[in-house]
Coordinates of N, CA, C and O in Angstrom, one line a residue:
M1 N 0.8 -1.2 0.0 CA 0.0 0.0 0.0 C 0.9 1.2 0.0 O 1.8 1.3 0.8
V2 N 0.6 2.2 -0.8 CA 1.3 3.5 -0.9 C 0.9 4.4 0.2 O -0.3 4.6 0.5
D3 N 1.9 4.9 0.9 CA 1.7 5.9 1.9 C 1.1 7.2 1.4 O 1.7 7.8 0.5
P4 N -0.1 7.6 1.8 CA -0.7 8.8 1.3 C 0.1 10.1 1.6 O -0.1 11.1 1.0
N5 N 1.0 10.0 2.6 CA 1.8 11.1 2.9 C 3.2 11.1 2.3 O 4.1 11.8 2.8
L6 N 3.4 10.2 1.3 CA 4.7 10.0 0.8 C 5.3 11.3 0.2 O 6.4 11.7 0.4
S7 N 4.5 12.1 -0.6 CA 4.9 13.3 -1.2 C 5.3 14.3 -0.1 O 6.4 15.0 -0.2
Y8 N 4.6 14.3 1.0 CA 4.8 15.2 2.1 C 6.2 14.8 2.8 O 7.0 15.7 3.1
K9 N 6.4 13.6 2.9 CA 7.7 13.1 3.5 C 8.9 13.4 2.6 O 9.9 13.8 3.1
I10 N 8.7 13.2 1.3 CA 9.8 13.5 0.3 C 10.1 15.0 0.4 O 11.3 15.4 0.4
E11 N 9.1 15.8 0.4 CA 9.3 17.2 0.5 C 10.1 17.6 1.7 O 11.0 18.4 1.6
A12 N 9.8 17.0 2.8 CA 10.5 17.3 4.1 C 11.9 16.9 4.0 O 12.8 17.6 4.4
I13 N 12.2 15.7 3.4 CA 13.5 15.2 3.3 C 14.4 16.1 2.4 O 15.5 16.5 2.7
L14 N 13.8 16.5 1.2 CA 14.6 17.3 0.3 C 14.8 18.7 0.8 O 15.8 19.3 0.6
F15 N 13.8 19.2 1.5 CA 13.9 20.6 2.1 C 15.0 20.6 3.2 O 15.8 21.5 3.2
A16 N 15.1 19.5 4.0 CA 16.1 19.5 5.0 C 17.5 19.1 4.5 O 18.5 19.4 5.2
S17 N 17.6 18.5 3.4 CA 18.9 18.1 2.8 C 19.8 19.2 2.4 O 19.3 20.2 1.7
H18 N 21.0 19.2 2.7 CA 22.0 20.2 2.2 C 22.5 20.0 0.9 O 23.3 20.7 0.4
R19 N 22.1 18.9 0.2 CA 22.6 18.5 -1.1 C 21.5 17.7 -1.8 O 20.6 17.2 -1.2
P20 N 21.6 17.6 -3.2 CA 20.7 16.8 -3.9 C 20.8 15.3 -3.5 O 21.8 14.9 -3.1
L21 N 19.7 14.6 -3.6 CA 19.6 13.2 -3.2 C 19.3 12.3 -4.3 O 18.4 12.6 -5.1
K22 N 19.9 11.1 -4.4 CA 19.6 10.1 -5.4 C 18.3 9.3 -4.9 O 18.0 9.3 -3.8
L23 N 17.7 8.7 -5.9 CA 16.5 7.9 -5.6 C 16.8 6.8 -4.6 O 16.1 6.6 -3.7
D24 N 18.0 6.2 -4.7 CA 18.4 5.2 -3.7 C 18.5 5.7 -2.3 O 18.2 5.0 -1.3
E25 N 19.0 7.0 -2.2 CA 19.1 7.6 -0.9 C 17.8 7.9 -0.3 O 17.5 7.7 0.9
L26 N 16.8 8.3 -1.1 CA 15.5 8.5 -0.6 C 14.8 7.2 -0.2 O 14.2 7.1 0.8
Q27 N 15.1 6.2 -1.0 CA 14.5 4.8 -0.6 C 15.1 4.3 0.7 O 14.5 3.7 1.5
A28 N 16.4 4.6 0.9 CA 17.1 4.2 2.1 C 16.4 4.8 3.4 O 16.4 4.2 4.4
I29 N 16.0 6.1 3.2 CA 15.3 6.8 4.3 C 13.8 6.3 4.4 O 13.3 6.1 5.5
L30 N 13.2 6.1 3.3 CA 11.8 5.7 3.2 C 11.7 4.2 3.0 O 11.3 3.7 2.0
T31 N 12.2 3.5 4.0 CA 12.4 2.0 3.8 C 11.2 1.2 3.4 O 11.3 0.2 2.9
K32 N 10.0 1.7 3.7 CA 8.8 0.9 3.4 C 8.3 1.2 2.0 O 7.3 0.6 1.5
E33 N 9.0 2.1 1.2 CA 8.5 2.4 -0.1 C 9.4 1.9 -1.2 O 10.7 1.8 -1.0
N34 N 8.9 1.5 -2.3 CA 9.7 1.0 -3.4 C 10.0 2.2 -4.3 O 9.4 3.3 -4.2
K35 N 11.0 2.1 -5.2 CA 11.5 3.2 -6.1 C 10.3 3.7 -7.0 O 10.3 4.9 -7.2
Q36 N 9.5 2.9 -7.5 CA 8.4 3.3 -8.4 C 7.5 4.3 -7.6 O 7.1 5.3 -8.1
N37 N 7.1 3.9 -6.4 CA 6.2 4.8 -5.6 C 6.9 6.1 -5.3 O 6.2 7.2 -5.3
I38 N 8.2 6.1 -5.0 CA 8.9 7.3 -4.7 C 9.0 8.2 -6.0 O 8.8 9.4 -5.9
K39 N 9.3 7.6 -7.1 CA 9.3 8.3 -8.4 C 8.0 9.0 -8.7 O 7.9 10.2 -9.1
E40 N 6.9 8.3 -8.5 CA 5.5 8.8 -8.7 C 5.2 10.0 -7.7 O 4.6 11.0 -8.1
A41 N 5.6 9.8 -6.5 CA 5.4 10.9 -5.5 C 6.2 12.1 -5.8 O 5.8 13.2 -5.7
I42 N 7.4 11.9 -6.3 CA 8.3 13.0 -6.8 C 7.6 13.8 -7.9 O 7.5 15.0 -7.9
Q43 N 7.1 13.0 -8.9 CA 6.4 13.6 -10.0 C 5.2 14.4 -9.6 O 4.9 15.5 -10.0
E44 N 4.4 13.8 -8.7 CA 3.2 14.4 -8.1 C 3.6 15.7 -7.4 O 2.9 16.8 -7.6
L45 N 4.7 15.7 -6.7 CA 5.1 16.9 -5.9 C 5.6 18.0 -6.9 O 5.2 19.2 -6.7
S46 N 6.3 17.6 -7.9 CA 6.8 18.6 -8.9 C 5.6 19.2 -9.6 O 5.6 20.4 -9.8
E47 N 4.6 18.4 -10.0 CA 3.4 18.9 -10.7 C 2.7 19.9 -9.8 O 2.1 20.9 -10.2
F48 N 2.6 19.5 -8.5 CA 1.9 20.4 -7.5 C 2.5 21.7 -7.4 O 1.9 22.8 -7.4
Y49 N 3.9 21.8 -7.3 CA 4.6 23.0 -7.3 C 4.4 23.9 -8.5 O 4.2 25.1 -8.4
N50 N 4.4 23.2 -9.7 CA 4.2 24.0 -10.9 C 2.7 24.5 -11.0 O 2.5 25.7 -11.5
K51 N 1.8 23.8 -10.6 CA 0.4 24.2 -10.7 C 0.0 25.3 -9.7 O -0.8 26.2 -10.0
T52 N 0.7 25.3 -8.5 CA 0.3 26.2 -7.5 C 1.2 27.4 -7.4 O 1.2 28.2 -6.5
N53 N 2.1 27.6 -8.4 CA 3.0 28.7 -8.6 C 3.8 29.1 -7.3 O 3.7 30.1 -6.7
R54 N 4.5 28.1 -6.8 CA 5.4 28.2 -5.6 C 6.7 29.0 -6.0 O 7.1 29.1 -7.1
A55 N 7.4 29.5 -5.0 CA 8.6 30.2 -5.2 C 9.8 29.2 -5.4 O 10.9 29.6 -5.7
F56 N 9.5 27.9 -5.2 CA 10.6 26.9 -5.4 C 10.1 25.8 -6.3 O 8.9 25.8 -6.6
Q57 N 11.0 25.0 -6.7 CA 10.6 23.9 -7.6 C 11.5 22.7 -7.3 O 12.5 22.8 -6.6
L58 N 11.0 21.5 -7.7 CA 11.7 20.3 -7.5 C 12.4 20.0 -8.8 O 11.7 20.0 -9.9
V59 N 13.7 19.9 -8.8 CA 14.5 19.7 -10.0 C 15.2 18.4 -10.0 O 15.6 18.0 -8.9
K60 N 15.4 17.8 -11.1 CA 16.2 16.6 -11.3 C 17.5 17.0 -11.9 O 17.5 17.6 -13.0
L61 N 18.6 16.8 -11.2 CA 19.9 17.1 -11.7 C 20.7 15.8 -11.9 O 21.2 15.2 -10.9
G62 N 20.8 15.4 -13.1 CA 21.5 14.1 -13.3 C 20.6 13.0 -12.8 O 19.4 12.8 -13.1
Q63 N 21.1 12.3 -11.8 CA 20.4 11.2 -11.1 C 19.9 11.6 -9.7 O 19.5 10.8 -8.9
T64 N 19.9 12.9 -9.4 CA 19.5 13.4 -8.1 C 18.3 14.4 -8.2 O 18.0 14.9 -9.2
Y65 N 17.7 14.6 -7.0 CA 16.6 15.4 -6.9 C 16.9 16.5 -5.8 O 17.6 16.2 -4.8
Q66 N 16.4 17.7 -6.0 CA 16.6 18.8 -5.1 C 15.5 19.8 -5.2 O 14.9 20.1 -6.2
L67 N 15.2 20.5 -4.0 CA 14.3 21.6 -4.0 C 15.2 22.8 -4.2 O 16.2 22.9 -3.5
E68 N 14.8 23.8 -5.0 CA 15.5 25.0 -5.2 C 14.6 26.2 -5.5 O 13.5 26.0 -6.0
T69 N 15.1 27.3 -5.2 CA 14.3 28.6 -5.4 C 14.3 28.8 -6.9 O 15.2 28.6 -7.7
K70 N 13.1 29.2 -7.4 CA 12.9 29.5 -8.8 C 13.8 30.7 -9.2 O 14.0 31.6 -8.4
T71 N 14.3 30.8 -10.4 CA 15.2 31.8 -10.8 C 14.6 33.2 -10.8 O 15.3 34.2 -10.5
D72 N 13.3 33.3 -11.0 CA 12.7 34.6 -11.1 C 12.5 35.3 -9.7 O 12.3 36.4 -9.6
I73 N 12.8 34.5 -8.6 CA 12.6 35.0 -7.3 C 14.0 35.2 -6.6 O 14.2 35.8 -5.6
K74 N 15.1 34.6 -7.2 CA 16.4 34.7 -6.6 C 16.9 36.1 -6.4 O 17.5 36.4 -5.3
E75 N 16.7 37.0 -7.3 CA 17.1 38.4 -7.2 C 16.5 39.0 -6.0 O 17.2 39.7 -5.2
L76 N 15.2 38.8 -5.8 CA 14.5 39.3 -4.6 C 15.2 38.8 -3.3 O 15.4 39.6 -2.4
L77 N 15.5 37.6 -3.3 CA 16.0 37.0 -2.1 C 17.4 37.5 -1.7 O 17.8 37.6 -0.6
Q78 N 18.2 37.9 -2.8 CA 19.5 38.4 -2.6 C 19.5 39.7 -1.9 O 20.4 40.2 -1.3
Q79 N 18.3 40.4 -2.0 CA 18.2 41.7 -1.3 C 17.8 41.6 0.2 O 17.9 42.5 0.9
A80 N 17.4 40.4 0.5 CA 17.0 40.1 1.9 C 18.2 40.1 2.8 O 19.2 39.6 2.5
P81 N 18.1 40.8 4.0 CA 19.3 40.9 4.9 C 19.9 39.6 5.4 O 21.1 39.5 5.6
S82 N 19.1 38.6 5.5 CA 19.6 37.3 6.1 C 20.2 36.4 5.1 O 20.8 35.4 5.5
V83 N 20.1 36.7 3.8 CA 20.6 35.8 2.8 C 22.0 36.2 2.5 O 22.3 37.4 2.1
K84 N 23.0 35.3 2.7 CA 24.4 35.6 2.4 C 24.6 35.5 0.9 O 24.2 34.5 0.3
K85 N 25.3 36.4 0.4 CA 25.8 36.3 -1.0 C 27.1 35.6 -1.0 O 28.1 36.1 -0.3
R86 N 27.2 34.6 -1.7 CA 28.4 33.8 -1.7 C 29.1 33.8 -3.1 O 29.4 32.8 -3.7
A87 N 29.2 35.0 -3.6 CA 29.7 35.1 -5.0 C 31.2 34.8 -5.0 O 31.9 35.0 -4.0
L88 N 31.6 34.2 -6.1 CA 33.0 33.9 -6.3 C 33.7 35.1 -7.0 O 33.1 35.8 -7.8
S89 N 34.9 35.4 -6.6 CA 35.6 36.5 -7.3 C 35.9 36.2 -8.7 O 35.8 35.0 -9.1
N90 N 36.3 37.2 -9.5 CA 36.6 37.0 -10.9 C 37.8 36.0 -11.0 O 37.7 35.1 -11.9
A91 N 38.8 36.1 -10.2 CA 39.9 35.2 -10.2 C 39.5 33.8 -9.9 O 40.0 32.8 -10.6
T92 N 38.6 33.6 -9.0 CA 38.2 32.2 -8.6 C 37.3 31.7 -9.7 O 37.4 30.5 -10.1
M93 N 36.4 32.5 -10.3 CA 35.6 32.0 -11.4 C 36.5 31.6 -12.6 O 36.2 30.6 -13.3
E94 N 37.5 32.4 -12.9 CA 38.5 32.1 -14.0 C 39.1 30.8 -13.7 O 39.2 29.9 -14.6
T95 N 39.6 30.5 -12.5 CA 40.2 29.3 -12.1 C 39.2 28.1 -12.3 O 39.6 27.1 -12.8
L96 N 38.0 28.3 -11.8 CA 36.9 27.3 -11.9 C 36.7 27.0 -13.4 O 36.5 25.8 -13.8
S97 N 36.6 28.0 -14.2 CA 36.4 27.8 -15.7 C 37.5 26.9 -16.3 O 37.3 26.0 -17.1
I98 N 38.8 27.3 -15.9 CA 39.9 26.5 -16.5 C 39.8 25.1 -16.0 O 40.0 24.1 -16.9
I99 N 39.5 24.8 -14.8 CA 39.4 23.4 -14.3 C 38.3 22.7 -15.0 O 38.4 21.6 -15.5
A100 N 37.1 23.4 -15.2 CA 36.0 22.8 -15.9 C 36.3 22.3 -17.3 O 36.0 21.2 -17.7
Y101 N 37.0 23.2 -18.0 CA 37.3 22.9 -19.4 C 38.5 22.1 -19.7 O 38.7 21.5 -20.7
Q102 N 39.5 22.1 -18.7 CA 40.7 21.4 -18.9 C 40.9 20.2 -18.1 O 41.9 19.5 -18.2
Q103 N 39.9 19.8 -17.3 CA 40.1 18.7 -16.3 C 40.4 17.4 -16.9 O 40.0 17.1 -18.0
P104 N 41.2 16.6 -16.2 CA 41.9 16.9 -15.0 C 43.1 17.8 -15.3 O 43.8 17.7 -16.3
V105 N 43.4 18.8 -14.4 CA 44.4 19.8 -14.6 C 45.2 20.0 -13.3 O 44.7 19.9 -12.2
T106 N 46.5 20.3 -13.5 CA 47.4 20.6 -12.3 C 47.3 22.1 -12.0 O 47.0 22.9 -12.8
R107 N 47.8 22.5 -10.8 CA 47.8 23.9 -10.4 C 48.8 24.6 -11.3 O 48.5 25.7 -11.7
S108 N 49.9 24.0 -11.7 CA 50.9 24.7 -12.5 C 50.3 25.0 -13.9 O 50.6 26.0 -14.5
Q109 N 49.5 24.1 -14.4 CA 48.8 24.3 -15.7 C 47.8 25.5 -15.6 O 47.7 26.3 -16.5
I110 N 47.1 25.5 -14.5 CA 46.2 26.6 -14.3 C 46.9 27.9 -14.2 O 46.5 28.9 -14.8
D111 N 48.0 27.9 -13.4 CA 48.8 29.1 -13.3 C 49.4 29.6 -14.6 O 49.4 30.8 -14.9
E112 N 49.8 28.7 -15.4 CA 50.3 29.0 -16.8 C 49.3 29.7 -17.6 O 49.5 30.7 -18.3
I113 N 48.0 29.1 -17.6 CA 46.9 29.7 -18.4 C 46.6 31.1 -17.9 O 46.4 32.0 -18.7
R114 N 46.5 31.2 -16.6 CA 46.0 32.5 -16.0 C 47.2 33.5 -16.0 O 46.9 34.7 -15.9
G115 N 48.4 33.0 -15.9 CA 49.5 34.0 -15.8 C 49.8 34.5 -14.4 O 50.6 35.4 -14.2
V116 N 49.1 33.9 -13.4 CA 49.3 34.3 -12.0 C 49.1 33.0 -11.2 O 48.6 32.0 -11.6
E117 N 49.5 33.1 -9.9 CA 49.4 32.0 -9.0 C 48.0 31.8 -8.5 O 47.2 32.7 -8.3
S118 N 47.5 30.5 -8.5 CA 46.1 30.2 -8.2 C 45.8 29.4 -7.0 O 44.7 28.9 -6.8
S119 N 46.8 29.2 -6.1 CA 46.6 28.4 -4.9 C 45.4 28.8 -4.1 O 44.6 28.0 -3.6
Y120 N 45.2 30.1 -3.8 CA 44.1 30.6 -3.0 C 42.8 30.3 -3.6 O 41.9 29.8 -3.0
S121 N 42.6 30.5 -4.9 CA 41.4 30.2 -5.6 C 41.1 28.7 -5.6 O 39.9 28.3 -5.4
I122 N 42.1 27.9 -5.8 CA 41.9 26.4 -5.8 C 41.4 26.0 -4.4 O 40.5 25.2 -4.2
R123 N 42.1 26.6 -3.3 CA 41.7 26.2 -2.0 C 40.3 26.6 -1.7 O 39.5 25.8 -1.1
L124 N 39.8 27.8 -2.1 CA 38.5 28.2 -2.0 C 37.5 27.3 -2.7 O 36.4 26.9 -2.1
L125 N 37.8 26.9 -3.9 CA 37.0 26.0 -4.7 C 36.9 24.6 -4.0 O 35.8 24.0 -4.0
L126 N 38.0 24.2 -3.4 CA 38.0 22.9 -2.7 C 37.1 23.0 -1.5 O 36.3 22.1 -1.2
D127 N 37.2 24.1 -0.7 CA 36.4 24.4 0.5 C 34.9 24.4 0.2 O 34.1 23.9 0.9
R128 N 34.6 25.0 -1.0 CA 33.1 25.1 -1.4 C 32.7 23.8 -2.1 O 31.6 23.7 -2.6
K129 N 33.6 22.8 -2.2 CA 33.3 21.5 -2.9 C 32.8 21.7 -4.3 O 32.1 20.9 -4.8
L130 N 33.4 22.7 -5.0 CA 33.1 22.9 -6.4 C 34.1 22.1 -7.3 O 33.9 21.8 -8.4
V131 N 35.3 21.9 -6.7 CA 36.3 21.1 -7.3 C 36.8 20.1 -6.3 O 36.7 20.2 -5.1
A132 N 37.4 19.0 -6.8 CA 38.0 18.0 -6.0 C 39.3 17.5 -6.6 O 39.6 17.8 -7.7
I133 N 40.1 16.8 -5.8 CA 41.4 16.3 -6.2 C 41.0 15.0 -7.0 O 40.3 14.1 -6.5
A134 N 41.5 14.9 -8.2 CA 41.2 13.8 -9.2 C 42.3 12.8 -9.2 O 42.2 11.8 -9.9
G135 N 43.4 13.0 -8.4 CA 44.5 12.1 -8.4 C 45.8 12.9 -8.6 O 45.9 14.0 -8.3
K136 N 46.8 12.1 -9.0 CA 48.1 12.8 -9.2 C 48.6 12.5 -10.6 O 48.4 11.5 -11.2
A137 N 49.2 13.6 -11.2 CA 49.7 13.5 -12.6 C 50.9 12.5 -12.6 O 51.7 12.4 -11.7
E138 N 51.1 11.9 -13.7 CA 52.2 10.9 -13.9 C 53.4 11.6 -14.5 O 53.9 11.3 -15.5
V139 N 53.8 12.7 -13.8 CA 55.0 13.5 -14.2 C 55.9 13.6 -13.0 O 55.4 13.3 -11.8
M140 N 57.1 14.1 -13.2 CA 58.0 14.3 -12.0 C 57.3 15.2 -11.0 O 56.8 16.2 -11.3
G141 N 57.4 14.8 -9.7 CA 56.9 15.5 -8.6 C 55.4 15.1 -8.3 O 54.9 15.4 -7.3
R142 N 54.8 14.4 -9.2 CA 53.4 13.9 -9.1 C 52.5 15.0 -8.5 O 51.9 14.8 -7.5
P143 N 52.3 16.1 -9.2 CA 51.4 17.2 -8.7 C 49.9 16.7 -8.7 O 49.5 15.8 -9.5
L144 N 49.1 17.3 -7.9 CA 47.7 17.0 -7.8 C 47.0 17.4 -9.0 O 47.3 18.4 -9.6
L145 N 46.0 16.6 -9.4 CA 45.1 17.0 -10.5 C 43.8 17.4 -9.9 O 43.3 16.8 -9.0
Y146 N 43.1 18.4 -10.5 CA 41.9 18.9 -10.1 C 40.8 18.7 -11.1 O 41.0 18.7 -12.3
K147 N 39.6 18.4 -10.6 CA 38.4 18.2 -11.5 C 37.2 18.9 -10.8 O 37.2 19.2 -9.6
T148 N 36.1 19.1 -11.6 CA 34.9 19.6 -11.0 C 34.1 18.5 -10.3 O 34.4 17.3 -10.6
T149 N 33.2 18.9 -9.5 CA 32.4 18.0 -8.7 C 30.9 18.0 -9.1 O 30.5 18.8 -9.9
Q150 N 30.1 17.1 -8.6 CA 28.7 17.1 -8.8 C 28.1 18.4 -8.3 O 27.1 18.9 -8.9
Q151 N 28.6 18.9 -7.2 CA 28.1 20.2 -6.7 C 28.3 21.3 -7.7 O 27.4 22.2 -7.8
F152 N 29.4 21.3 -8.4 CA 29.6 22.3 -9.5 C 28.5 22.1 -10.6 O 27.9 23.1 -11.0
L153 N 28.3 20.9 -11.0 CA 27.2 20.7 -12.0 C 25.9 21.1 -11.5 O 25.1 21.8 -12.2
N154 N 25.6 20.9 -10.2 CA 24.3 21.3 -9.7 C 24.2 22.8 -9.6 O 23.1 23.3 -10.0
L155 N 25.2 23.4 -9.2 CA 25.2 24.9 -9.0 C 24.9 25.6 -10.4 O 24.2 26.6 -10.4
F156 N 25.5 25.1 -11.4 CA 25.4 25.7 -12.7 C 24.3 25.0 -13.6 O 24.2 25.3 -14.8
H157 N 23.6 24.1 -13.0 CA 22.5 23.4 -13.7 C 22.9 22.6 -14.9 O 22.2 22.6 -15.9
F158 N 24.0 21.9 -14.8 CA 24.5 21.0 -15.8 C 24.2 19.6 -15.4 O 24.4 19.3 -14.2
K159 N 23.8 18.8 -16.3 CA 23.6 17.3 -16.0 C 24.9 16.6 -16.0 O 25.2 15.8 -15.2
T160 N 25.7 17.0 -17.0 CA 27.1 16.4 -17.2 C 28.0 17.5 -17.6 O 27.6 18.6 -18.0
I161 N 29.3 17.2 -17.6 CA 30.3 18.2 -18.0 C 30.2 18.5 -19.5 O 30.6 19.6 -19.9
A162 N 29.6 17.6 -20.2 CA 29.4 17.8 -21.6 C 28.4 18.9 -21.9 O 28.4 19.4 -23.0
D163 N 27.6 19.3 -20.9 CA 26.7 20.4 -21.1 C 27.3 21.8 -21.0 O 26.6 22.8 -21.2
L164 N 28.6 21.9 -20.7 CA 29.3 23.2 -20.7 C 29.2 23.8 -22.0 O 29.2 23.1 -23.1
P165 N 29.0 25.1 -22.1 CA 29.0 25.8 -23.4 C 30.2 25.5 -24.2 O 31.3 25.5 -23.7
N166 N 30.0 25.4 -25.5 CA 31.2 25.2 -26.4 C 31.9 26.5 -26.6 O 31.4 27.5 -27.0
I167 N 33.2 26.5 -26.2 CA 34.0 27.7 -26.2 C 34.1 28.3 -27.6 O 34.1 29.5 -27.8
Q168 N 34.3 27.4 -28.7 CA 34.4 27.9 -30.0 C 33.2 28.6 -30.5 O 33.3 29.7 -31.1
E169 N 32.0 28.1 -30.2 CA 30.7 28.7 -30.5 C 30.6 30.1 -29.8 O 30.2 31.1 -30.4
W170 N 31.0 30.1 -28.5 CA 30.9 31.3 -27.7 C 31.8 32.4 -28.3 O 31.5 33.5 -28.4
K171 N 33.1 32.0 -28.7 CA 34.0 32.9 -29.2 C 33.5 33.6 -30.5 O 33.6 34.7 -30.8
S172 N 32.9 32.7 -31.4 CA 32.4 33.3 -32.7 C 31.2 34.2 -32.4 O 31.0 35.2 -33.1
E173 N 30.3 33.9 -31.4 CA 29.2 34.8 -31.1 C 29.7 36.1 -30.5 O 29.2 37.2 -30.9
L174 N 30.8 36.0 -29.7 CA 31.4 37.2 -29.2 C 32.0 38.1 -30.3 O 31.9 39.3 -30.3
A175 N 32.6 37.4 -31.2 CA 33.2 38.2 -32.4 C 32.1 38.9 -33.2 O 32.3 40.0 -33.6
M176 N 31.0 38.2 -33.4 CA 29.9 38.9 -34.1 C 29.4 40.1 -33.3 O 29.1 41.1 -33.9
V177 N 29.2 40.0 -32.0 CA 28.8 41.1 -31.2 C 29.8 42.3 -31.3 O 29.4 43.4 -31.5
E178 N 31.1 42.0 -31.2 CA 32.1 43.0 -31.3 C 32.1 43.7 -32.7 O 32.2 44.9 -32.8
E179 N 31.9 42.9 -33.8 CA 31.8 43.4 -35.1 C 30.6 44.4 -35.2 O 30.7 45.5 -35.8
T180 N 29.5 44.0 -34.7 CA 28.3 44.8 -34.8 C 28.5 46.1 -34.0 O 28.1 47.2 -34.4
S181 N 29.1 46.0 -32.8 CA 29.4 47.1 -32.0 C 30.3 48.1 -32.7 O 30.1 49.3 -32.7
Q182 N 31.4 47.6 -33.4 CA 32.3 48.5 -34.1 C 31.6 49.2 -35.3 O 31.8 50.3 -35.6
T183 N 30.7 48.4 -36.0 CA 30.0 49.0 -37.1 C 29.1 50.1 -36.7 O 29.0 51.1 -37.3
T184 N 28.4 49.9 -35.6 CA 27.5 50.9 -35.0 C 28.3 52.1 -34.6 O 27.8 53.2 -34.8
E185 N 29.4 51.9 -34.0 CA 30.3 53.1 -33.6 C 30.8 53.9 -34.8 O 30.8 55.1 -34.8
Q186 N 31.1 53.2 -35.9 CA 31.6 53.8 -37.1 C 30.5 54.6 -37.7 O 30.7 55.7 -38.2
E187 N 29.3 54.0 -37.8 CA 28.1 54.7 -38.3 C 27.8 56.0 -37.5 O 27.4 57.0 -38.1
A188 N 27.9 55.8 -36.2 CA 27.6 57.0 -35.3 C 28.6 58.1 -35.5 O 28.2 59.3 -35.6
S189 N 29.9 57.8 -35.7 CA 30.9 58.8 -35.8 C 30.8 59.4 -37.2 O 31.1 60.6 -37.4
S190 N 30.3 58.7 -38.2 CA 30.2 59.3 -39.6 C 29.0 60.3 -39.6 O 29.0 61.2 -40.4
L191 N 28.0 60.1 -38.7 CA 26.9 61.1 -38.6 C 27.3 62.4 -38.0 O 26.7 63.4 -38.2
N192 N 28.4 62.4 -37.2 CA 28.8 63.6 -36.5 C 29.6 64.5 -37.3 O 30.2 64.7 -38.1

C-alpha cells in the first residue's frame, strides 16, 4: 500500500537536505517504499509546485533530486538581509572555468593559463566543494590533478560536464557582437 503522505515526507527530506539526493538515498530513508512509488510521488510533488505557482521547484539534476528557489525570485532573495551572497571573485571564477574545461588539470597548468598564482582560488573552490582532487599526474613531482564535482554541476544546472557551453561557438558569437558594436560606432561617428 502506498503511503498517502509520501509526497509530504519526500518534500520534508529534500527541504532538510543540504545537497541533492539520489533515488536510492530517498529509498534508504523511506524504507517501506519502493522506487516506483517514490518516483511517482516526486512527479506528483513537482506537478503540484508547478500548478500552485510556488517560489521553489523540484528539479532533477542528473540522477539526483533537489528543491531549489525559482530563478525569477532569486534576485529578490539576494536583497533580503539574512541571505548571504556567496559570490566567487573573478579570479576564482576564472580558475573554476579553467578546471571545468581542462580537467583533470594541475595547479601549474592553471597558473600558466592564468599567468598568475592560483593556490588561493583552488583552496576556496575545494572548500566550497566545487572542485576535488582527481589524483596525481604521472609526471615528475606527481602534482595533484583537479576536477569539478557534482556540486559544480548542480550549481550551474548542468547534468554532465558535456553540457558546458562550447568555447568555439561562444568565441564566434562574441566576435559577431564585437563586429556589430564596431560597425555601430563607425556609423555613429560618420553622422557627427
